[in-house]
Amino acid sequence: QFGFIHESVRQLMIRKYGEEFWQKVLARAGFEAGKENIVNHYYADSDTYLLVDAVSVISKMPREQVWEMYGSFLIEYTMEIGWDDLIRSMSPDLKGFLDNLDSLHYFIDHVVYKANLRGPSFRCEENADGSITLHYYTGRPGLYPIVKGVLREAARRVFKLEVSLTITGRTQRSVQMSTGERTEEHVIFLIKTAASSGMTDHDMFTAVMPSPTSGVCRLTAQDFVNTFPYHFVIDQDCKFVQVGRELANYVAPDLLTPGSSLIRAFEINRPQIPLDFENICNFINAVFVLQVRTTPMEYRRKRGDGPTVEQQALEGAALETSNQHLKLKGQMMLLKTGMHIMYLCSPYVTSIPELLQFGMRLSNMPLHDATRDLILLNQQRLSDVEMNLQLEASNEQLELMAKDLEKEKTKTDQLLSEMLPPSVAHQLKLGQSVDAREYDFATVMFSDVPNFQSIVPNCPPKDVVFLLNELFTKFDRLVILQKAYKVETVGDSYMSVGGIPEDCENHCEIICHLALGMLFEATTVCDPIQKTPLAIRAGIHSGPVVAGVVGAKMPRYCLFGDTVNTASRMESHSPLGRIHCSEAAMNCALKTGRFQFIPRGKVQIKGKGEMQTFYLVRSYKKSIWEIVERPRNEEVNTIDGYDEMLDMFANEDELGKVAKTRICSLQ
């Protein structure tokens, strides 16, 4: 089935039962949502049956009732999406509408979707009492309830009629096709209208036709053969009685002589039925496409009149690849005697290349044949299509470039967000200026590796880079976990801040937890010289800070003020493995958090004089495992994890000796 069928089933179920019901149907049928209704996709019949069976089970409705409900909705939905005018213009009466359903199927199949659907066939007989007998033929047994729904809805919407339907016969038979054996179902419906005042069933079904004129126009056989050069007439045994004059140019004359069998010269392409008198009558309203059994080149070679050098130059590769079989498209007409069928047709050719491929010219088409105009219009359409294809290719290339550009823009935005706080980056992306801002209270922390200066001269450069990358990657993770902000790194120094750019009351608590986590994570990195866990130190201070974006080519979010300098001094005067805090930082941390601080006493700080400082030891609110979000080894580690860190630096003097390293100061 074509995807349109699935889409119309989906629309019906969503409108009647809701989206949740349809999701249950897809789950039961084994379809992935969004993959069940691709309009231009071919689905196996079994897929469609799975959907309908799922609807039947979930709605607790017989399968036949589901199909009939779908048939009614199919007319409604088809008219909704733009086919309303076409359906209403098919015929002034119901019988004509049914007789033209086959040609409508052909139009949808070959013109709209260019598919190869195996549509059903309909044939009507008008009864003496004004009722209609409808013969329905299909290669998909069991779908006749759809016809009931379609008929009732079409009669009501198009012809304002209420009809009653009775099934008077239903048979199945096996038919041998070129593709194998298949089952064909024949269902007979008796259609009657509801009682209506002043009109009989016959009046409502058919329009009043004028009486035929008494004049007689006689046409000789030769005139008919010339007027319709591609027709033929066959008898009940499907043997030729008469053929058009042009057919002899594409079929060997001995195959077209009266009495020759139709199937020796032609094979049926559409509809997919055995080519015999009974089946042709059953599908009399269908568009018939017959295919000549020999190719043009084979026939011309047999006649000994192959293309000349001039013809080859004119027709080019079309003649060299002329291995396609000529097709004829037209209508089968049962003559009044009921003993003969006439096939009025034209070559199924739609473009100039196809015309040349079969060795034909426009002059081979009668002037009254619309195929001439079709070929010329289609040639213009092909030129337009070629131009559209080029435009589509250009559009596709532009779309790819736009997608690539969007990806690069996303990368740039991500990089900008890494370099600057998200709120500041968003302002810059909007083209807004970011003014410097003064924060009344924030907490700044510096950390570094005291032994770094001894590591650098004794390690290969790539090992130094690897060491810092491993350490700072762990620190970056902690910054995200604690919702702090990383300002910058310079060498082995790592600067972070809390309370900037978004104000928060617990900024010092955040930085203290971050410092404890960094002290722990550093011990998971190996010192490449001493082959021991790496030790860092940190300094924290709280106070007023000025922050703003500096630079245009490579903008940086920078912090300024005495608080930054003091935090840097706390770090540079800190012993190994310690978190050195000012009194202001301690007091700020204890406002919102619960920490253990050890007084270090008064320390002479360069540029600040004597300051009362403290060591941060532990947090009573969070264990080290909660801070770093890593699992605890219950057999080895303590509950809070702080004792391990204290033991690691137990040999250090309580007050410690300040490591003699450079001092990082930001003025």
XYZ file of C-alpha atoms in Angstrom:
667
model
C 0.000 0.000 0.000
C 1.035 3.593 -0.553
C 1.744 5.734 2.520
C -1.369 7.828 1.867
C -3.492 4.897 3.092
C -1.626 4.803 6.397
C -1.853 8.571 6.804
C -5.617 8.557 6.247
C -6.005 5.700 8.776
C -3.953 7.738 11.264
C -6.088 10.831 10.695
C -9.276 8.830 11.240
C -8.100 7.267 14.493
C -6.699 10.491 15.952
C -9.881 12.409 15.157
C -12.168 9.693 16.503
C -10.207 8.342 19.476
C -7.279 10.709 20.108
C -3.471 10.664 19.897
C -3.037 8.289 22.859
C -5.203 5.661 21.129
C -3.054 5.900 17.975
C 0.142 5.438 19.985
C -1.325 2.225 21.433
C -2.151 1.066 17.887
C 1.434 1.716 16.739
C 2.853 -0.118 19.755
C 0.667 -3.160 19.133
C 1.373 -3.143 15.366
C 5.128 -2.786 15.970
C 5.561 0.559 14.223
C 7.930 3.306 15.314
C 6.090 6.599 15.780
C 6.532 8.829 12.729
C 7.594 5.945 10.471
C 4.084 4.595 9.835
C 2.670 7.398 7.648
C 5.357 8.492 5.170
C 3.104 9.488 2.271
C 5.513 8.681 -0.590
C 6.628 5.369 0.897
C 5.466 1.897 -0.121
C 4.214 -0.352 2.670
C 3.573 -4.070 2.380
C -0.089 -5.120 2.560
C 0.793 -7.015 5.744
C 1.817 -3.713 7.402
C -1.578 -2.187 6.643
C -3.376 -5.280 7.917
C -1.341 -5.092 11.136
C -2.499 -1.504 11.716
C -6.159 -2.334 11.063
C -6.004 -5.474 13.227
C -4.484 -3.413 16.052
C -7.311 -0.856 15.717
C -9.844 -3.688 15.769
C -8.401 -5.242 18.941
C -7.940 -2.004 20.899
C -11.312 -0.515 19.894
C -13.047 -3.915 20.322
C -14.634 -3.465 16.905
C -14.917 -6.166 14.188
C -12.349 -5.803 11.418
C -15.110 -5.445 8.783
C -16.609 -2.534 10.709
C -13.186 -0.847 10.900
C -12.748 -1.153 7.123
C -16.256 0.236 6.460
C -15.628 3.167 8.831
C -12.350 3.806 6.998
C -14.124 3.765 3.611
C -16.514 6.504 4.781
C -13.664 8.593 6.139
C -11.573 8.100 2.984
C -14.061 10.117 0.912
C -14.262 12.821 3.589
C -10.475 13.084 3.974
C -9.787 12.977 0.223
C -12.186 15.864 -0.371
C -10.645 17.779 2.542
C -7.115 17.742 1.135
C -7.936 19.247 -2.259
C -9.634 16.528 -4.331
C -13.126 17.908 -3.778
C -13.535 19.542 -7.215
C -12.188 16.511 -9.074
C -14.525 14.089 -7.291
C -17.574 16.305 -7.864
C -16.727 16.772 -11.553
C -16.379 13.052 -12.336
C -20.044 12.458 -13.232
C -23.532 13.954 -12.810
C -24.848 10.638 -11.440
C -23.769 7.836 -9.142
C -23.469 5.199 -11.867
C -21.119 7.384 -13.900
C -19.118 8.087 -10.747
C -18.659 4.362 -10.113
C -17.825 3.676 -13.773
C -15.053 6.287 -13.620
C -13.423 5.067 -10.405
C -11.033 2.877 -12.408
C -9.740 5.843 -14.417
C -9.404 7.844 -11.176
C -7.274 5.053 -9.710
C -5.138 5.083 -12.835
C -4.671 8.866 -12.627
C -3.624 8.697 -8.971
C -1.360 5.730 -9.662
C 0.487 6.913 -12.775
C 0.196 10.698 -12.730
C 0.069 11.850 -9.111
C 2.234 9.353 -7.240
C 3.799 7.485 -10.204
C 3.347 4.308 -8.220
C 2.431 0.784 -9.275
C -0.622 0.138 -7.152
C -2.875 -2.855 -7.714
C -6.169 -1.001 -7.492
C -9.598 -2.662 -7.673
C -12.006 -2.458 -10.616
C -15.690 -1.472 -10.720
C -18.352 -2.278 -13.314
C -21.985 -1.181 -13.114
C -25.200 -2.567 -14.581
C -28.401 -0.536 -14.515
C -31.464 -2.610 -13.645
C -35.018 -2.130 -14.904
C -36.255 -0.926 -11.504
C -33.649 1.864 -11.418
C -31.324 0.080 -9.011
C -27.667 -0.543 -9.820
C -25.737 -3.776 -9.710
C -22.094 -3.084 -8.925
C -19.407 -5.675 -9.692
C -16.295 -5.187 -7.572
C -13.079 -7.036 -8.502
C -9.958 -6.999 -6.356
C -6.744 -8.909 -5.812
C -7.007 -8.204 -2.065
C -9.816 -10.382 -0.663
C -11.701 -9.158 2.383
C -11.602 -5.409 1.703
C -15.132 -5.113 0.299
C -16.403 -3.295 3.463
C -14.325 -0.299 2.318
C -16.516 -0.132 -0.799
C -19.649 0.013 1.357
C -18.280 2.978 3.296
C -17.063 4.758 0.153
C -20.370 4.301 -1.667
C -22.545 5.572 1.178
C -20.348 8.611 1.852
C -19.865 9.497 -1.841
C -23.623 9.215 -2.510
C -24.393 11.423 0.498
C -21.691 14.070 -0.062
C -21.606 14.294 -3.869
C -25.126 13.350 -4.981
C -27.170 14.102 -1.815
C -28.489 10.536 -1.846
C -29.076 7.985 0.878
C -28.403 4.507 -0.504
C -28.885 0.986 0.793
C -26.362 -1.707 -0.081
C -26.951 -5.433 -0.269
C -24.289 -8.002 -1.071
C -25.890 -10.456 -3.492
C -22.795 -12.476 -4.302
C -19.205 -13.027 -3.274
C -16.826 -15.432 -4.988
C -13.093 -16.036 -5.106
C -10.947 -17.711 -7.723
C -7.266 -18.331 -8.406
C -5.846 -16.467 -11.371
C -2.554 -17.353 -13.034
C -0.521 -14.209 -13.716
C 2.936 -13.704 -15.229
C 4.164 -12.949 -11.707
C 2.530 -16.073 -10.267
C -0.808 -17.216 -8.966
C -3.058 -14.851 -7.010
C -6.539 -14.897 -5.527
C -9.110 -12.592 -7.093
C -12.349 -11.719 -5.290
C -15.587 -10.753 -7.035
C -18.264 -9.095 -4.892
C -21.672 -8.052 -6.248
C -23.539 -5.171 -4.601
C -27.165 -4.184 -5.191
C -27.513 -0.421 -4.716
C -30.890 1.206 -4.068
C -31.795 4.719 -3.020
C -34.004 5.584 -0.067
C -37.606 6.606 -0.873
C -37.844 10.143 -2.220
C -40.961 12.048 -3.242
C -41.539 12.755 -6.900
C -38.446 10.912 -8.195
C -37.779 7.287 -8.997
C -34.489 5.533 -8.384
C -33.797 5.729 -12.094
C -34.324 9.500 -12.145
C -31.903 10.026 -9.289
C -29.177 7.747 -10.633
C -29.016 8.977 -14.210
C -29.411 12.209 -16.076
C -32.021 12.493 -18.836
C -30.387 11.751 -22.193
C -31.735 13.178 -25.472
C -33.161 10.747 -27.999
C -30.790 9.722 -30.791
C -31.261 11.476 -34.112
C -32.730 9.609 -37.011
C -29.836 10.466 -39.320
C -27.300 7.728 -40.205
C -23.589 8.359 -40.772
C -21.866 5.466 -42.456
C -18.093 5.003 -42.068
C -16.188 2.515 -44.200
C -13.706 0.123 -42.601
C -10.857 1.905 -44.383
C -12.020 5.276 -43.097
C -12.141 3.895 -39.559
C -8.685 2.305 -39.847
C -7.228 5.622 -41.020
C -9.089 7.742 -38.457
C -8.025 5.560 -35.533
C -4.633 4.215 -36.679
C -3.819 2.404 -33.413
C -7.134 0.667 -32.653
C -8.068 -2.977 -32.970
C -11.230 -5.082 -32.683
C -11.258 -8.605 -31.211
C -13.901 -11.298 -30.945
C -14.854 -13.490 -27.982
C -11.818 -15.712 -28.595
C -9.539 -12.618 -28.384
C -8.659 -12.903 -32.058
C -8.192 -9.892 -34.293
C -11.077 -8.800 -36.481
C -9.730 -5.392 -37.492
C -6.558 -3.374 -36.756
C -5.414 0.230 -37.314
C -2.974 0.959 -40.103
C -0.105 2.216 -37.879
C 0.144 -0.952 -35.781
C 1.829 -2.758 -38.693
C 4.854 -0.460 -38.226
C 5.518 -1.941 -34.770
C 4.059 -5.449 -34.928
C 4.782 -8.062 -37.575
C 1.892 -8.063 -40.097
C 1.441 -11.827 -39.836
C 0.578 -11.362 -36.143
C -2.132 -8.807 -36.977
C -4.008 -10.715 -39.674
C -7.682 -11.429 -38.924
C -7.920 -14.586 -36.832
C -4.520 -14.106 -35.186
C -4.476 -14.317 -31.389
C -4.205 -11.089 -29.398
C -1.736 -12.559 -26.899
C 0.785 -13.372 -29.658
C 1.216 -9.668 -30.431
C 0.523 -8.032 -27.047
C 0.852 -8.638 -23.352
C -1.159 -6.767 -20.737
C 0.598 -4.270 -18.508
C -2.431 -2.863 -16.735
C -4.769 -3.896 -15.189
C -3.023 -6.985 -13.919
C -5.481 -9.579 -15.189
C -5.369 -12.481 -17.628
C -5.856 -11.199 -21.165
C -9.147 -12.906 -22.096
C -12.623 -11.732 -23.131
C -14.315 -12.359 -19.769
C -11.706 -10.522 -17.708
C -11.646 -7.595 -20.145
C -15.432 -7.290 -19.740
C -15.109 -7.457 -15.963
C -12.597 -4.600 -16.004
C -14.209 -2.713 -18.891
C -14.042 0.621 -17.040
C -10.313 0.391 -16.374
C -7.593 2.100 -18.366
C -5.856 -0.640 -20.373
C -2.141 -0.525 -21.116
C -0.937 -3.153 -23.590
C 2.690 -3.773 -24.485
C 4.007 -4.936 -27.864
C 5.965 -8.153 -27.412
C 8.794 -7.138 -29.796
C 11.015 -4.090 -29.457
C 11.275 -1.565 -32.328
C 14.862 -2.592 -33.098
C 13.993 -6.289 -33.184
C 11.092 -5.675 -35.565
C 13.061 -3.340 -37.863
C 15.940 -5.802 -37.935
C 13.532 -8.554 -39.011
C 12.142 -6.281 -41.756
C 15.684 -5.481 -42.896
C 15.184 -1.710 -42.790
C 17.445 -0.668 -39.912
C 18.313 3.002 -39.347
C 20.443 4.826 -41.870
C 23.562 6.790 -40.994
C 21.524 10.003 -41.183
C 18.884 8.556 -38.852
C 21.499 7.437 -36.381
C 23.009 10.914 -36.364
C 19.569 12.425 -35.858
C 18.245 10.027 -33.254
C 21.555 9.400 -31.495
C 21.689 7.104 -28.529
C 17.902 6.686 -28.509
C 18.086 4.190 -31.397
C 21.083 2.372 -29.952
C 19.254 1.774 -26.671
C 15.887 1.118 -28.287
C 15.179 -2.042 -26.330
C 11.963 -0.814 -24.742
C 8.652 -2.316 -25.787
C 6.074 0.084 -27.200
C 3.042 0.484 -24.966
C -0.490 1.445 -25.997
C -2.876 3.119 -23.562
C -6.586 3.367 -24.114
C -10.112 2.143 -23.466
C -11.766 -1.215 -24.079
C -15.308 -0.809 -25.419
C -17.827 -3.629 -25.577
C -19.694 -3.241 -28.859
C -23.485 -3.316 -28.993
C -23.593 -6.906 -30.215
C -21.807 -8.031 -27.041
C -19.628 -10.298 -29.222
C -16.747 -7.923 -29.940
C -14.498 -5.518 -28.061
C -12.858 -2.455 -29.608
C -9.626 -1.086 -28.150
C -9.284 2.649 -28.881
C -5.774 3.688 -27.904
C -2.696 5.787 -28.531
C 1.022 5.109 -28.104
C 1.935 5.539 -24.435
C 4.625 8.125 -25.197
C 5.116 11.245 -23.089
C 8.325 12.897 -24.314
C 10.449 13.532 -27.408
C 13.201 11.053 -26.350
C 10.571 8.321 -25.956
C 9.108 9.229 -29.348
C 12.521 8.838 -31.008
C 13.209 5.677 -29.045
C 10.361 3.933 -30.849
C 11.342 5.390 -34.241
C 8.296 7.646 -34.266
C 7.615 11.266 -35.176
C 4.835 13.636 -34.180
C 3.305 13.065 -37.618
C 2.578 9.479 -36.550
C -0.027 10.860 -34.159
C -3.433 11.885 -35.554
C -4.187 15.577 -35.178
C -7.217 14.786 -33.024
C -5.088 12.732 -30.617
C -4.229 14.665 -27.445
C -0.957 12.692 -27.229
C 0.609 15.286 -29.555
C -0.100 18.105 -27.109
C 0.907 15.897 -24.195
C 4.348 15.255 -25.700
C 4.970 18.931 -26.431
C 3.728 20.078 -23.033
C 5.690 17.378 -21.276
C 8.838 18.407 -23.129
C 8.378 21.904 -21.723
C 7.649 20.408 -18.332
C 10.839 18.333 -18.492
C 12.808 21.498 -19.231
C 11.168 23.153 -16.245
C 11.840 20.073 -14.129
C 15.500 20.132 -15.135
C 15.715 23.781 -14.139
C 13.910 23.022 -10.879
C 16.297 20.153 -10.196
C 19.222 22.509 -10.638
C 17.561 25.004 -8.304
C 16.846 22.229 -5.806
C 20.472 21.131 -5.998
C 21.549 24.704 -5.337
C 19.036 24.999 -2.508
C 20.220 21.704 -1.078
C 23.805 22.922 -1.197
C 22.761 26.169 0.485
C 20.877 24.212 3.132
C 23.957 22.080 3.800
C 26.066 25.220 4.052
C 23.488 26.730 6.405
C 23.574 23.592 8.550
C 27.382 23.648 8.617
C 27.266 27.329 9.484
C 24.794 26.622 12.273
C 27.077 23.893 13.632
C 30.036 26.251 13.602
C 27.919 28.942 15.251
C 26.934 26.451 17.951
C 30.595 25.608 18.520
C 31.430 29.324 18.725
C 28.594 29.907 21.180
C 29.756 26.983 23.287
C 33.321 28.286 23.259
C 32.124 31.762 24.215
C 30.074 30.269 27.041
C 33.190 28.461 28.275
C 35.260 31.645 28.211
C 32.590 33.844 29.814
C 29.700 33.363 32.245
C 26.550 32.195 30.400
C 24.614 35.376 31.216
C 27.466 37.573 29.984
C 27.953 35.434 26.843
C 24.225 35.718 26.076
C 24.399 39.505 26.268
C 27.384 39.597 23.896
C 25.642 37.300 21.397
C 22.687 39.677 21.382
C 25.080 42.499 20.542
C 24.572 44.176 23.886
C 27.381 45.877 25.786
C 28.384 44.397 29.137
C 29.147 47.077 31.677
C 31.568 46.505 34.538
C 29.810 45.815 37.820
C 30.793 46.148 41.456
C 29.788 43.315 43.797
C 29.547 44.201 47.485
C 30.503 40.745 48.656
C 32.020 37.807 46.781
C 34.547 35.079 47.569
C 37.717 34.565 45.523
C 39.997 31.519 45.677
C 43.446 30.851 44.238
C 45.097 27.423 44.214
C 48.433 26.210 42.870
C 50.929 23.351 42.964
C 53.851 24.393 45.241
C 56.171 21.746 43.801
C 55.430 22.776 40.210
C 58.680 24.745 39.838
C 60.676 21.603 40.680
C 58.586 19.445 38.372
C 58.985 21.566 35.228
C 62.793 21.300 34.754
C 62.787 17.558 35.479
C 59.909 16.438 33.212
C 59.389 16.376 29.448
C 57.095 19.234 28.324
C 54.315 16.858 27.240
C 54.263 15.271 30.738
C 53.914 18.724 32.302
C 51.009 19.527 29.997
C 49.428 16.139 30.723
C 49.768 16.732 34.480
C 48.064 20.151 34.392
C 45.387 18.944 31.993
C 44.493 16.014 34.239
C 44.453 18.209 37.361
C 42.502 21.111 35.885
C 39.964 18.813 34.208
C 39.114 17.438 37.657
C 38.906 21.003 39.016
C 36.617 22.077 36.143
C 34.249 19.237 37.008
C 34.113 20.365 40.635
C 33.419 23.971 39.606
C 30.356 22.781 37.684
C 29.207 20.557 40.556
C 29.511 23.350 43.136
C 28.041 25.994 40.782
C 31.034 28.292 41.123
C 32.735 30.147 38.271
C 36.210 29.476 36.900
C 37.917 32.783 36.152
C 41.217 31.686 34.604
C 44.356 29.574 34.889
C 47.897 30.937 34.730
C 50.589 28.278 34.760
C 49.757 26.045 37.706
C 47.522 28.659 39.357
C 43.734 28.137 39.222
C 41.405 31.057 40.028
C 37.702 30.671 40.859
C 34.991 32.807 42.406
C 31.600 32.465 44.110
C 28.782 35.028 43.987
C 29.802 36.351 40.556
C 28.247 37.039 38.083
C 25.008 35.815 39.742
C 24.589 37.030 43.322
C 24.090 34.363 45.956
C 24.137 34.432 49.749
C 26.184 31.240 50.197
C 29.072 32.208 47.865
C 31.741 31.536 50.512
C 30.204 28.182 51.442
C 30.352 27.208 47.749
C 34.043 28.137 47.467
C 34.942 26.337 50.724
C 33.330 23.129 49.469
C 35.102 23.627 46.145
C 38.470 24.038 47.922
C 37.978 20.843 49.970
C 37.041 18.946 46.801
C 40.085 20.289 44.929
C 42.397 19.289 47.788
C 41.001 15.753 47.617
C 40.987 15.466 43.804
C 44.635 16.587 43.666
C 45.603 13.509 45.692
C 44.229 11.320 42.852
C 46.857 12.798 40.497
C 50.399 11.382 40.638
C 53.443 13.629 41.144
C 55.669 12.609 38.178
C 58.902 13.274 40.141
C 58.210 11.905 43.596
C 55.652 9.329 42.417
C 53.370 10.334 45.285
C 49.881 11.913 45.362
C 50.028 15.501 44.207
C 49.555 18.195 46.860
C 48.141 21.655 46.255
C 47.444 24.675 48.426
C 44.647 27.225 48.320
C 43.862 30.714 49.572
C 40.389 32.202 50.120
C 39.210 35.729 50.883
C 35.799 37.426 50.818
C 35.044 41.052 50.098
C 33.993 43.578 47.426
C 34.966 42.842 43.799
C 34.666 44.655 40.468
C 34.014 42.381 37.443
C 33.764 43.078 33.719
C 34.637 41.968 30.190
C 38.084 43.027 28.974
C 39.153 42.807 25.325
C 37.362 42.572 21.998
C 39.276 39.973 19.958
C 39.647 37.529 22.844
C 37.297 38.839 25.542
C 37.926 37.715 29.099
C 35.806 38.101 32.215
C 38.202 39.624 34.755
C 38.010 40.431 38.480
C 39.612 43.470 40.071
C 40.042 44.817 43.567
C 41.768 44.338 46.902
C 39.802 41.132 47.532
C 41.547 39.486 44.545
C 44.987 40.546 45.790
C 44.261 39.363 49.333
C 43.052 35.957 48.109
C 46.255 35.632 46.074
C 48.306 36.476 49.224
C 46.379 33.823 51.204
C 47.430 31.242 48.624
C 51.091 32.304 48.362
C 51.471 32.256 52.195
C 49.740 28.875 52.583
C 51.662 25.702 53.534
C 51.487 22.573 51.386
C 48.171 20.743 51.537
C 46.328 23.539 53.338
C 43.361 25.809 52.578
C 44.410 29.202 53.940
C 41.501 31.562 54.728
C 41.241 35.134 55.893
C 39.091 35.999 58.907
C 36.573 37.665 56.595
C 36.270 34.455 54.559
C 35.802 32.338 57.704
C 33.061 34.576 59.068
C 31.286 34.637 55.717
C 31.448 30.821 55.369
C 29.967 30.262 58.831
C 26.936 32.431 58.043
C 25.423 29.780 55.762
C 27.621 26.686 56.238
C 29.052 24.581 59.036
C 32.830 24.177 58.825
C 35.772 23.428 61.074
C 38.482 26.106 60.982
C 41.838 25.921 62.800
C 43.373 29.302 63.739
C 46.823 29.823 62.323
C 47.360 33.015 64.250
C 48.672 36.317 63.033
C 50.698 36.085 59.851
C 52.737 38.813 58.220
C 51.206 39.213 54.771
C 53.124 41.124 52.118
C 51.420 44.432 51.401
C 48.791 43.843 54.104
C 50.744 43.659 57.362
C 49.698 41.257 60.096
C 46.448 39.330 59.452
C 44.548 36.801 61.564
C 44.198 33.736 59.303
C 42.728 30.242 59.553
C 42.952 26.780 57.987
C 39.794 25.180 56.595
C 39.743 21.550 57.762
C 36.353 20.046 57.078
C 32.673 20.645 56.366
C 30.045 19.382 58.785
C 27.317 19.781 56.170
C 28.828 17.633 53.395
C 31.218 14.710 53.385
C 34.117 14.758 50.944
C 32.288 12.040 48.965
C 29.229 14.266 48.561
C 31.395 17.188 47.456
C 33.283 15.264 44.751
C 30.314 12.968 44.001
C 32.388 9.801 44.050
C 31.530 6.501 45.747
C 33.118 5.658 49.108
C 35.005 2.418 49.666
C 33.392 1.339 52.912
C 36.239 -1.062 53.743
C 38.945 1.608 53.486
C 37.495 5.110 53.767
C 35.988 6.920 56.735
C 32.430 8.154 56.614
C 33.241 11.783 55.822
C 36.678 11.258 54.189
C 38.411 14.240 55.869
C 40.666 12.202 58.166
C 42.440 10.685 55.169
C 43.347 14.136 53.876
C 44.581 15.287 57.283
C 46.727 12.152 57.728
C 48.269 12.670 54.311
C 49.844 15.944 55.482
C 50.348 14.976 59.147
C 54.139 15.295 58.915
C 53.814 18.955 58.024
C 54.232 21.484 60.844
C 50.790 22.642 62.108
C 51.587 26.211 61.245
C 53.630 25.078 58.224
C 56.339 26.802 56.393
C 55.375 28.996 53.526
C 56.519 27.468 50.258
C 59.071 29.664 48.556
C 57.350 30.019 45.212
C 56.401 32.958 43.118
C 53.544 35.157 44.267
C 50.598 35.559 41.870
C 49.192 39.032 42.289
C 46.540 40.710 40.185
C 46.538 44.474 40.551
